[in-house]
């Protein structure tokens, strides 16, 4: 009897195996009997999906599948709501199934059918779309066989999924990876108070605006003023009519901390634990007026914490930013993310409607090496675990940033399916995108990341590659990275892959050039000294800058920082450097002492900064020392020297709270005991957007050994740049002595 059972078991197993292996010949020897069918009254996306599927079938197999509304007696690939689709799917869900020989692609939501089609193209036609703004790579396959049964059901891990990168410029990439675009969803986005109640009201109605440190300022709104609510509702009515199909409307403070401190606002904020209280009450009033609309508000800076009593209404989404954290570690474990985790926990206790605004680039230097890619997948997993509904992952908007292809890929994949393995995604991308060169690119990326960890330095979204010149971006480390990418380029036979490696290398080229500005007359700097003692532009530097400019142009890179330097202005700056007279100063190597220390975040060359014979240009993080409050700097020229003039050089960069000193005075001495004041300089402040350096010259005309420069900053920030926790800064890059 046992033998009979065994025979029956083996027969059943063979039958099951045969069923599992049964397949459809969709294309054989480049020919197909299949037809793509769409509904008789197909939507635009259903028509688009059918065209895409038809194009890729022909590209891969050579077979042109006709598109029709009727299959007749031919087997069909059904696209959209045809007679083959038997159920209504929820939003952001798609299915791929079979009914006998018929293959059924179905999706809901206005783009769900596109998600289904691209899934089919990737998994059955074996095409891969690796990076934004690059064509998909497809094999040539004469035979397409699909194993049965087909039973694929996928649903998004997050309701909202945005990778704010160059992906925004590539519609196919957005559909392929099932991403959202803010312009398609937000009728009003971001910091919106100045749009809702413009500054033009300030002159006649300053009471509409915030009372900050005892003065009315147009920086924020007074949220307790009834007229502000009225004007906001009136403006929203206009915007609703102009953009009737948009889903989200942002009611968010401007990007500063001058929140209202009037009696009514302060009373609310004392009870609620901060300015988030008056904000949420204000947003709730708007949300109650339009219960059919969905409103968002940015939880950021002074409004990052949840209110203690008031809960957001159900049609209010909290967009919680983690801008303050370093990017070395995942948000789940990073020390700098502790406050963010607490804020997230508190918000989730009062509302389930929370999105996270996350960051994956260095905004001050888009091309700076910024290896935060291991955190991308881990962060998304943490957000899903905490039941976050949406993620806005910001890279460089539509601008190229270091490793944008890799980061966009990992983020996009995880936002759709957060269960995917992070390391698998990394390996898959590097191997697929860099092909035969992948082993060396992989080593480069992992070595760069490892060296960051070993250095103990922080990945700061407002950092710079110069600051790391003695750490993971030292000249020695850069040479090792460059060697790996050299090997990667040599290993590649594909022009496309070599171009990808050269694009990845731009971050190292940019770092070399930025550090050359910093080093100045030191090793690896702009200048080198000939055997005769003459200072000259370092050999090969002009060509390096020229080639870098061509590479930027070839890659379509036009912007190098957020709201800052363009590629064109960067190359023009280098042109001016090459034309500039090489600086000479009698103060080179002089001893320098300070009454008070400089701001430690930007140490430059420390005491040498002011006597290294190198100017700081327009980037305060390069070769400037920053001071807060009055200070006196003393130079010891080491020997008595005849001096004709003394010229300290200051920076004005109002965006970063750096202003010209209110007063500068210079005194000189031959013995260090008796000083004579030469003169003094006083400045006035006007609002400016440009960044400018200002040399201030004092005539000496005598033999001296010691120089004292006394600096008094502005007593307070001007009203148009007020900030409750910041003070006017002074930046000085060199004290030129002739």
XYZ file of C-alpha atoms in Angstrom:
738
model
C 0.000 0.000 0.000
C 2.867 2.358 0.810
C 4.284 1.843 -2.694
C 0.922 2.901 -4.191
C 0.938 6.116 -2.102
C 4.425 6.903 -3.305
C 3.439 6.412 -6.952
C 0.352 8.622 -6.536
C 2.458 11.297 -4.781
C 5.069 11.302 -7.542
C 2.356 11.540 -10.195
C 0.734 14.512 -8.436
C 4.077 16.211 -7.968
C 4.817 15.752 -11.677
C 1.439 17.225 -12.524
C 1.964 20.210 -10.250
C 5.411 20.741 -11.739
C 3.978 20.682 -15.238
C 1.327 23.214 -14.258
C 3.950 25.462 -12.782
C 6.075 25.280 -15.918
C 3.239 25.876 -18.403
C 3.969 29.066 -20.301
C 2.663 31.335 -23.035
C 4.576 32.025 -26.240
C 3.816 35.728 -26.452
C 6.517 36.293 -29.072
C 8.224 33.523 -31.055
C 11.029 34.144 -33.536
C 10.176 37.851 -33.566
C 6.493 37.299 -34.393
C 3.370 37.441 -32.220
C -0.320 36.717 -32.615
C -1.137 38.884 -29.604
C -3.067 42.152 -29.746
C -3.045 44.941 -27.153
C -6.604 45.881 -26.263
C -7.805 49.011 -24.492
C -11.316 50.147 -23.457
C -13.597 51.578 -26.134
C -13.549 54.851 -24.206
C -9.998 54.645 -22.984
C -8.534 57.353 -20.762
C -5.471 59.264 -21.893
C -3.295 57.226 -19.533
C -4.701 53.955 -20.848
C -3.940 55.044 -24.414
C -0.484 56.184 -23.343
C 0.169 52.877 -21.533
C -0.797 50.882 -24.632
C 1.518 52.940 -26.851
C 4.401 52.465 -24.410
C 3.847 48.720 -24.230
C 3.646 48.485 -28.015
C 6.870 50.482 -28.465
C 8.866 48.400 -26.007
C 7.593 45.107 -27.448
C 8.811 46.194 -30.861
C 12.127 47.507 -29.462
C 12.887 44.236 -27.682
C 11.468 41.604 -30.037
C 10.860 43.303 -33.360
C 7.182 42.317 -33.168
C 4.612 45.097 -33.601
C 1.537 44.272 -31.536
C -1.549 46.085 -32.849
C -3.620 48.205 -30.445
C -7.365 47.716 -30.633
C -10.530 47.949 -28.585
C -11.560 44.426 -29.649
C -9.398 41.313 -29.441
C -11.529 39.111 -31.677
C -10.279 35.553 -31.676
C -6.658 36.524 -30.955
C -5.009 36.302 -27.561
C -4.852 39.692 -25.863
C -2.779 41.801 -23.566
C -5.452 43.841 -21.814
C -4.481 47.354 -20.737
C -6.809 49.172 -18.344
C -10.532 48.870 -17.686
C -11.447 46.414 -20.437
C -13.867 43.505 -20.129
C -10.986 41.460 -18.704
C -10.576 43.649 -15.611
C -12.953 42.119 -13.093
C -12.394 44.250 -10.003
C -11.971 47.861 -8.990
C -8.521 48.440 -7.529
C -7.614 50.821 -4.748
C -5.410 53.831 -5.434
C -1.715 53.105 -6.070
C -2.388 49.414 -6.671
C -1.797 47.448 -9.851
C -2.197 43.829 -10.865
C -0.848 41.619 -13.645
C -2.691 38.341 -14.152
C -3.794 35.918 -16.828
C -7.073 34.494 -18.021
C -6.032 31.541 -20.085
C -3.825 32.972 -22.830
C -4.898 36.532 -22.104
C -2.631 38.732 -20.001
C -4.396 41.399 -17.965
C -2.680 44.603 -16.840
C -4.825 46.639 -14.461
C -4.267 49.651 -12.251
C -6.212 52.284 -10.395
C -5.474 55.880 -9.631
C -4.778 58.210 -12.509
C -1.388 56.553 -13.231
C -1.884 53.031 -11.906
C -2.074 51.466 -15.383
C 1.285 53.043 -16.255
C 2.792 51.427 -13.162
C 1.504 48.043 -14.337
C 2.856 48.477 -17.867
C 6.335 49.502 -16.720
C 6.426 46.591 -14.274
C 5.656 44.286 -17.197
C 8.329 45.930 -19.370
C 10.982 45.562 -16.681
C 10.184 42.055 -15.530
C 9.080 40.337 -18.756
C 10.827 42.337 -21.498
C 13.925 42.755 -19.258
C 14.354 46.489 -19.911
C 15.976 48.642 -17.218
C 15.642 52.367 -16.710
C 18.632 53.000 -14.463
C 18.834 56.774 -14.238
C 16.810 59.918 -14.897
C 17.168 61.507 -18.321
C 18.810 58.444 -19.810
C 17.019 55.989 -22.116
C 16.008 52.586 -20.859
C 18.372 49.754 -21.756
C 16.702 46.805 -23.465
C 17.998 43.463 -24.700
C 17.164 41.980 -28.105
C 14.966 38.944 -27.457
C 13.287 37.031 -30.265
C 11.220 34.825 -27.950
C 9.086 35.967 -24.999
C 7.677 33.157 -22.852
C 5.646 33.906 -19.749
C 5.238 31.236 -17.103
C 1.724 30.658 -15.797
C -0.102 31.378 -13.672
C 0.543 35.141 -13.598
C -0.687 36.599 -10.335
C 1.039 39.863 -9.393
C -0.492 42.332 -6.962
C 1.457 45.383 -5.789
C 0.466 48.307 -3.603
C 2.539 51.328 -2.618
C 4.172 51.457 0.805
C 3.484 55.220 1.024
C 0.606 57.373 -0.170
C 2.979 60.119 -1.328
C 6.404 59.371 -2.822
C 8.602 62.147 -4.127
C 12.287 62.025 -5.026
C 12.990 65.700 -5.636
C 15.889 65.299 -8.049
C 16.691 65.302 -11.747
C 13.996 62.618 -11.918
C 11.517 65.509 -12.054
C 12.712 66.229 -15.610
C 12.042 62.692 -16.857
C 8.379 61.762 -17.139
C 9.159 58.153 -17.968
C 11.389 57.778 -14.908
C 8.603 59.166 -12.714
C 6.093 56.665 -14.133
C 8.552 53.766 -14.202
C 9.351 54.191 -10.513
C 5.824 55.245 -9.521
C 6.850 58.632 -8.093
C 4.891 61.814 -7.470
C 5.774 65.360 -8.478
C 4.858 68.259 -6.171
C 3.776 70.488 -9.083
C 1.136 67.907 -9.937
C -0.304 67.841 -6.413
C 0.264 71.130 -4.611
C -1.769 74.144 -5.648
C 0.320 76.086 -3.144
C 3.656 74.689 -1.963
C 6.205 75.379 0.741
C 6.627 78.509 2.841
C 3.440 80.282 1.813
C 2.628 83.135 4.215
C 4.093 85.800 1.920
C 1.871 84.485 -0.893
C -1.276 84.392 1.204
C -0.792 87.856 2.724
C 1.852 89.722 0.679
C 4.268 92.254 2.160
C 2.527 95.057 0.261
C 0.081 95.225 3.192
C 2.852 95.965 5.684
C 3.136 99.723 5.117
C -0.527 100.462 5.872
C -1.272 97.504 8.144
C 1.822 96.474 10.105
C -0.501 94.903 12.689
C -1.231 92.114 10.166
C 2.365 90.992 10.604
C 4.416 89.543 13.423
C 5.584 91.427 16.472
C 9.158 90.220 16.940
C 11.474 91.521 19.679
C 9.201 94.488 20.253
C 8.855 95.570 16.603
C 6.464 94.716 13.815
C 8.236 92.940 10.954
C 7.002 91.706 7.594
C 8.911 88.427 8.048
C 5.860 86.509 9.405
C 2.118 86.964 9.980
C 0.174 87.712 13.140
C -1.989 84.595 13.238
C -4.352 85.938 15.870
C -5.427 88.922 13.748
C -8.902 88.266 12.245
C -8.081 90.230 9.092
C -5.131 87.904 8.359
C -7.508 84.933 8.357
C -9.937 86.812 6.109
C -7.217 87.766 3.599
C -5.910 84.199 3.597
C -9.333 82.754 2.833
C -9.854 85.307 0.050
C -6.512 84.432 -1.509
C -7.235 80.709 -1.288
C -10.548 81.201 -3.082
C -8.625 82.699 -5.995
C -6.055 79.903 -5.992
C -8.736 77.200 -5.829
C -10.363 78.596 -8.983
C -7.017 78.870 -10.778
C -5.991 75.308 -9.853
C -9.203 73.282 -9.387
C -7.553 69.878 -9.806
C -4.709 70.280 -7.289
C -4.894 68.153 -4.150
C -2.763 69.897 -1.488
C -2.575 73.485 -0.239
C 0.297 74.592 1.980
C -0.411 76.950 4.877
C 3.121 77.394 6.204
C 5.261 80.098 7.833
C 7.942 81.880 5.855
C 11.468 80.499 6.123
C 12.591 82.435 9.193
C 12.028 82.453 12.957
C 10.384 85.852 13.491
C 7.118 84.374 14.754
C 4.593 86.715 16.295
C 5.004 87.615 19.972
C 1.949 89.842 20.358
C -0.256 89.331 23.416
C -2.842 87.128 21.710
C -0.330 84.923 19.851
C 1.892 84.627 22.924
C -1.040 83.580 25.092
C -1.810 80.700 22.722
C 1.849 79.717 22.355
C 2.424 79.603 26.113
C -0.374 77.062 26.446
C 0.671 75.069 23.367
C 4.422 75.001 23.994
C 5.561 77.316 21.216
C 4.660 78.989 17.877
C 3.332 75.669 16.576
C 0.276 76.332 18.720
C -0.896 79.508 16.985
C 0.065 77.962 13.636
C -2.055 74.820 14.024
C -5.006 76.802 15.367
C -4.757 79.073 12.306
C -4.474 76.131 9.881
C -7.415 74.401 11.568
C -9.616 77.471 11.016
C -8.827 77.324 7.309
C -9.301 73.549 7.169
C -12.686 73.895 8.889
C -13.744 76.439 6.267
C -12.931 73.985 3.452
C -13.473 70.446 4.787
C -13.385 69.037 1.243
C -9.815 70.338 0.710
C -6.531 68.962 2.062
C -4.054 71.346 3.659
C -0.416 70.847 4.566
C 1.792 72.784 6.938
C 5.560 72.585 7.374
C 6.741 71.530 10.816
C 10.182 73.101 10.810
C 12.430 75.168 13.047
C 10.346 76.956 15.671
C 7.241 74.952 14.676
C 8.902 71.513 14.608
C 7.332 70.338 17.856
C 3.739 69.193 18.214
C 1.337 71.485 20.099
C 0.486 70.401 23.632
C -3.290 70.632 23.313
C -4.593 71.371 19.810
C -4.866 68.511 17.333
C -4.759 69.065 13.557
C -8.072 68.480 11.835
C -8.390 65.323 9.697
C -7.864 67.278 6.456
C -4.526 68.706 7.666
C -1.228 66.967 6.855
C 1.889 67.731 8.913
C 5.044 67.915 6.765
C 7.775 67.336 9.348
C 11.289 68.391 8.335
C 14.522 66.878 9.642
C 16.763 69.577 8.183
C 18.804 69.957 11.371
C 20.330 66.473 11.454
C 23.670 65.221 10.141
C 23.607 62.550 7.449
C 26.229 60.150 8.807
C 23.722 57.835 10.424
C 20.142 56.740 9.773
C 17.438 58.818 11.438
C 16.455 55.844 13.588
C 19.790 55.752 15.445
C 21.658 58.996 14.737
C 22.364 61.176 17.792
C 21.636 64.380 15.883
C 18.190 62.984 14.954
C 17.040 62.509 18.554
C 14.952 65.702 18.573
C 13.422 64.776 15.213
C 12.432 61.332 16.495
C 10.826 62.888 19.574
C 8.953 65.423 17.444
C 7.778 62.670 15.111
C 6.528 60.609 18.022
C 4.632 63.575 19.478
C 2.986 64.467 16.168
C 1.908 60.872 15.579
C 0.214 60.845 18.975
C -2.174 63.593 17.850
C -2.588 62.867 14.117
C -2.038 59.953 11.713
C -1.523 62.378 8.827
C 2.233 62.989 8.851
C 4.639 63.275 5.915
C 8.423 63.586 6.319
C 10.595 66.099 4.472
C 13.981 64.380 4.174
C 17.323 65.510 2.620
C 20.037 63.750 0.606
C 22.528 66.294 -0.697
C 24.840 69.114 0.327
C 22.924 72.225 -0.674
C 25.911 74.545 -0.460
C 27.937 72.374 -2.860
C 25.846 70.106 -5.066
C 28.930 68.377 -6.488
C 30.691 67.763 -3.170
C 31.208 64.059 -2.388
C 28.245 63.228 -0.148
C 28.024 59.471 0.503
C 24.782 59.250 2.460
C 23.295 56.560 0.184
C 23.339 53.806 2.894
C 20.848 55.861 4.917
C 18.291 56.178 2.140
C 16.804 52.716 2.471
C 17.149 52.609 6.267
C 15.333 55.917 6.647
C 12.446 54.830 4.446
C 12.103 51.627 6.480
C 11.971 53.671 9.699
C 9.265 55.942 8.273
C 7.145 52.986 7.226
C 7.589 51.331 10.612
C 6.251 54.508 12.195
C 3.262 54.616 9.820
C 4.324 57.764 7.998
C 1.994 58.371 5.046
C 4.320 60.184 2.661
C 7.953 61.144 2.067
C 9.373 64.149 0.268
C 13.032 63.187 -0.309
C 14.916 66.277 -1.418
C 18.092 66.102 -3.450
C 18.914 69.072 -5.707
C 15.522 69.774 -7.244
C 16.143 69.520 -11.013
C 19.883 70.068 -10.562
C 22.545 67.393 -10.677
C 24.067 66.411 -7.330
C 26.734 63.880 -6.402
C 25.507 60.275 -6.749
C 22.020 61.419 -7.761
C 21.456 58.337 -9.927
C 22.190 55.889 -7.102
C 20.257 57.785 -4.446
C 17.233 58.325 -6.687
C 17.150 54.606 -7.499
C 17.295 53.410 -3.887
C 14.775 55.973 -2.666
C 12.324 55.334 -5.494
C 12.441 51.564 -5.074
C 12.044 51.726 -1.305
C 9.231 54.279 -1.365
C 7.178 51.916 -3.494
C 8.189 48.743 -1.643
C 10.018 49.431 1.614
C 10.589 45.705 2.181
C 13.279 45.592 -0.517
C 16.766 44.942 0.841
C 19.011 48.022 0.962
C 22.271 46.272 0.118
C 20.615 44.346 -2.695
C 19.419 47.634 -4.229
C 22.908 49.140 -3.965
C 24.588 46.132 -5.571
C 21.899 45.841 -8.238
C 22.237 49.463 -9.259
C 26.034 49.646 -9.301
C 26.331 46.439 -11.320
C 23.568 47.387 -13.732
C 24.524 51.029 -14.237
C 28.316 50.736 -14.358
C 28.567 47.325 -16.001
C 32.092 45.989 -16.392
C 33.446 48.914 -14.341
C 31.128 48.235 -11.400
C 33.680 46.501 -9.155
C 35.872 49.626 -9.100
C 32.946 52.048 -8.746
C 31.633 49.940 -5.889
C 35.021 50.109 -4.165
C 35.126 53.864 -4.646
C 31.676 54.438 -3.146
C 32.247 52.102 -0.199
C 35.744 53.463 0.502
C 34.466 57.008 0.468
C 31.701 56.094 2.890
C 34.073 54.101 5.108
C 36.543 56.985 5.278
C 33.779 59.350 6.379
C 32.931 56.986 9.222
C 36.580 56.562 10.246
C 37.157 60.329 10.226
C 34.361 61.020 12.710
C 33.333 64.038 10.618
C 29.707 64.950 10.087
C 27.932 64.902 6.741
C 26.327 68.339 6.841
C 23.849 69.419 4.169
C 25.329 72.912 4.563
C 28.970 71.798 4.669
C 31.735 72.079 2.088
C 34.535 69.898 0.683
C 37.227 72.323 1.839
C 36.441 71.718 5.494
C 37.332 68.043 4.992
C 40.764 68.717 3.442
C 42.428 67.027 6.415
C 39.944 64.160 6.728
C 38.123 61.958 4.222
C 38.817 64.451 1.413
C 42.529 64.850 2.050
C 44.830 64.976 -0.953
C 45.986 61.428 -0.178
C 42.426 60.108 -0.005
C 41.428 61.973 -3.171
C 44.314 60.347 -5.028
C 43.077 56.911 -3.950
C 39.528 57.677 -5.089
C 40.799 58.990 -8.414
C 42.873 55.846 -8.925
C 39.793 53.661 -8.451
C 37.798 55.677 -10.985
C 40.778 55.578 -13.370
C 40.644 51.789 -13.174
C 36.881 51.873 -13.632
C 37.185 53.947 -16.784
C 39.973 51.740 -18.148
C 37.889 48.615 -17.504
C 34.957 49.915 -19.527
C 34.588 49.346 -23.268
C 31.298 51.242 -23.415
C 31.282 54.964 -24.203
C 28.059 55.284 -22.190
C 29.581 53.764 -19.076
C 32.779 55.812 -19.412
C 30.631 58.941 -19.596
C 28.816 57.843 -16.420
C 32.132 57.377 -14.617
C 33.363 60.802 -15.740
C 30.161 62.313 -14.392
C 30.692 60.566 -11.056
C 34.290 61.879 -11.047
C 33.076 65.493 -11.231
C 32.732 65.539 -7.452
C 36.449 64.804 -7.072
C 37.394 67.402 -9.698
C 35.236 69.985 -7.938
C 36.807 69.145 -4.588
C 40.310 69.580 -6.011
C 39.432 72.998 -7.429
C 37.694 74.207 -4.278
C 40.595 73.074 -2.132
C 43.058 74.808 -4.479
C 41.321 78.100 -3.631
C 41.723 77.306 0.041
C 45.371 76.188 -0.100
C 46.363 79.263 -2.114
C 50.162 79.364 -1.973
C 50.449 76.059 -0.099
C 50.846 72.623 -1.672
C 47.896 71.745 -3.960
C 46.919 75.439 -4.096
C 46.396 77.874 -6.955
C 49.956 79.164 -6.891
C 53.402 77.617 -6.899
C 56.789 79.284 -6.533
C 59.382 78.998 -9.286
C 63.088 78.399 -8.707
C 63.598 82.159 -8.982
C 61.109 82.743 -6.169
C 58.354 84.111 -8.413
C 54.774 83.061 -7.683
C 52.900 81.626 -10.679
C 49.647 79.833 -11.477
C 50.249 76.176 -10.748
C 51.106 74.131 -13.822
C 48.123 72.347 -15.353
C 45.525 74.226 -13.285
C 44.167 76.307 -16.157
C 43.631 73.178 -18.238
C 41.953 71.433 -15.299
C 39.491 74.315 -14.947
C 38.879 74.400 -18.703
C 38.197 70.657 -18.841
C 35.955 70.867 -15.783
C 33.884 73.566 -17.486
C 33.523 71.419 -20.616
C 32.455 68.460 -18.475
C 29.799 70.538 -16.736
C 28.468 71.690 -20.089
C 28.516 68.175 -21.540
C 26.626 66.827 -18.504
C 24.061 69.645 -18.647
C 25.015 70.883 -15.176
C 24.121 74.545 -14.735
C 23.770 75.044 -10.970
C 26.385 74.236 -8.316
C 24.501 75.156 -5.142
C 21.025 75.954 -3.893
C 20.222 79.520 -4.884
C 23.925 80.194 -5.327
C 26.678 79.833 -7.865
C 25.984 78.742 -11.424
C 28.364 76.669 -13.516
C 28.953 79.675 -15.753
C 29.756 82.049 -12.889
C 32.040 79.418 -11.374
C 34.193 79.198 -14.501
C 34.111 82.999 -14.806
C 35.363 83.263 -11.226
C 38.328 81.078 -12.113
C 39.013 83.239 -15.146
C 39.188 86.275 -12.849
C 41.528 84.400 -10.497
C 43.907 83.645 -13.366
C 43.885 87.297 -14.435
C 44.310 88.643 -10.927
C 47.648 89.977 -9.797
C 49.305 87.458 -7.530
C 49.046 88.892 -4.017
C 52.084 90.012 -2.038
C 52.109 91.033 1.625
C 54.751 91.860 4.224
C 52.601 90.093 6.825
C 53.169 86.573 5.474
C 54.000 84.347 8.416
C 53.387 87.055 11.005
C 52.294 85.965 14.483
C 48.595 86.585 15.057
C 46.646 86.766 18.316
C 42.972 87.390 19.014
C 41.205 89.015 21.912
C 38.329 86.556 21.388
C 38.279 83.300 19.372
C 36.744 82.943 15.936
C 33.571 80.918 15.357
C 34.818 77.297 15.508
C 32.530 75.962 12.756
C 34.685 77.662 10.121
C 38.313 77.503 11.263
C 39.889 77.942 7.786
C 43.677 77.904 8.436
C 43.175 79.192 11.962
C 45.678 81.941 12.869
C 47.411 81.555 9.495
C 44.196 82.564 7.726
C 44.977 86.267 8.096
C 48.642 86.074 7.087
C 48.905 83.253 4.525
C 48.970 85.657 1.595
C 45.706 84.264 0.205
C 42.378 86.000 -0.270
C 39.083 84.272 0.557
C 36.968 85.050 -2.525
C 33.179 85.068 -2.149
C 32.640 81.828 -0.238
C 32.765 82.485 3.510
C 33.581 78.825 4.181
C 36.774 78.850 2.133
C 39.419 81.089 3.691
C 37.626 83.435 6.070
C 37.512 83.702 9.844
C 34.126 84.626 11.276
C 33.580 86.569 14.487
C 30.570 87.409 16.607
C 30.866 90.556 18.720
C 33.686 93.076 19.036
C 37.243 91.838 18.703
C 40.840 93.012 18.478
C 43.393 91.243 16.286
C 47.123 91.798 16.856
C 49.846 91.091 14.289
C 53.510 90.760 15.199
C 55.612 91.278 12.045
C 58.563 89.774 13.979
C 60.848 92.654 13.049
C 60.498 96.389 12.628
C 59.507 97.072 9.028
C 58.648 100.173 7.026
C 54.951 99.908 6.172
C 53.110 102.155 3.733
C 49.601 100.720 4.152
C 47.529 98.156 6.038
C 44.438 96.666 4.373
C 42.152 94.246 6.191
C 39.633 92.634 3.843
C 36.002 92.013 4.917
C 33.094 90.094 3.430
C 29.445 91.064 3.061
C 27.152 88.055 2.626
C 23.825 89.064 4.099
C 22.181 85.750 3.259
C 24.427 84.167 5.896
C 24.149 87.073 8.388
C 27.633 88.385 7.492
C 27.818 92.191 7.367
C 30.522 94.796 7.093
C 31.769 95.941 10.515
C 30.094 99.014 11.924
C 33.561 100.363 12.762
C 37.159 99.357 12.084
C 40.172 101.088 13.629
C 43.887 100.383 13.171
C 46.716 101.188 15.577
C 50.440 100.539 15.056
C 53.448 100.259 17.330
C 57.187 99.760 17.094
C 57.589 98.300 20.586
C 54.246 96.696 21.386
C 53.656 99.133 24.258
C 52.887 102.471 22.680
C 50.301 102.465 19.889
C 49.247 105.212 17.512
C 45.808 105.038 15.936
C 46.018 105.615 12.190
C 42.369 106.263 11.476
C 39.011 104.567 11.654
C 36.446 103.384 9.158
C 32.678 103.345 9.630
C 30.086 101.696 7.384
C 26.347 101.892 6.885
C 24.152 98.950 5.952
C 21.748 98.601 3.042
C 19.951 95.483 1.885
C 21.895 93.532 -0.768
C 21.583 90.139 -2.424
C 25.086 90.041 -3.883
C 28.175 88.763 -2.050
C 31.061 91.251 -2.043
C 34.460 91.603 -0.415
C 35.585 95.037 0.828
C 39.231 95.967 1.356
C 39.641 98.858 3.827
C 43.018 100.596 3.469
C 44.779 102.551 6.252
C 47.885 104.625 5.489
C 50.893 104.037 7.776
C 54.112 105.499 6.308
C 56.404 104.509 9.186
C 58.466 101.718 10.662
C 56.393 99.405 12.813
C 56.409 95.897 14.241
C 52.920 95.520 15.707
C 49.475 96.121 14.218
C 46.190 96.131 16.137
C 42.906 95.985 14.263
C 39.789 96.603 16.345
C 36.466 95.504 14.889
C 32.977 96.428 16.043
C 30.094 94.602 14.295
C 26.607 95.967 13.764
C 24.882 96.241 17.152
C 21.966 94.152 15.873
C 20.607 92.625 12.718
C 18.662 94.997 10.442
C 14.900 94.567 10.530
C 14.750 92.922 7.111
C 17.167 90.210 8.278
C 16.049 89.838 11.878
C 16.354 86.481 13.599
C 15.665 85.659 17.266
C 18.767 83.495 17.720
C 21.339 85.026 15.351
C 23.627 88.064 15.536
C 25.527 90.042 12.891
C 28.787 88.345 11.951
C 32.056 89.788 10.693
C 34.296 87.869 8.261
C 37.933 88.732 7.550
C 40.222 86.837 5.178
C 43.609 88.601 5.168
C 45.436 91.569 6.575
C 47.467 92.903 3.671
C 50.573 94.836 4.664
C 52.602 96.774 2.103
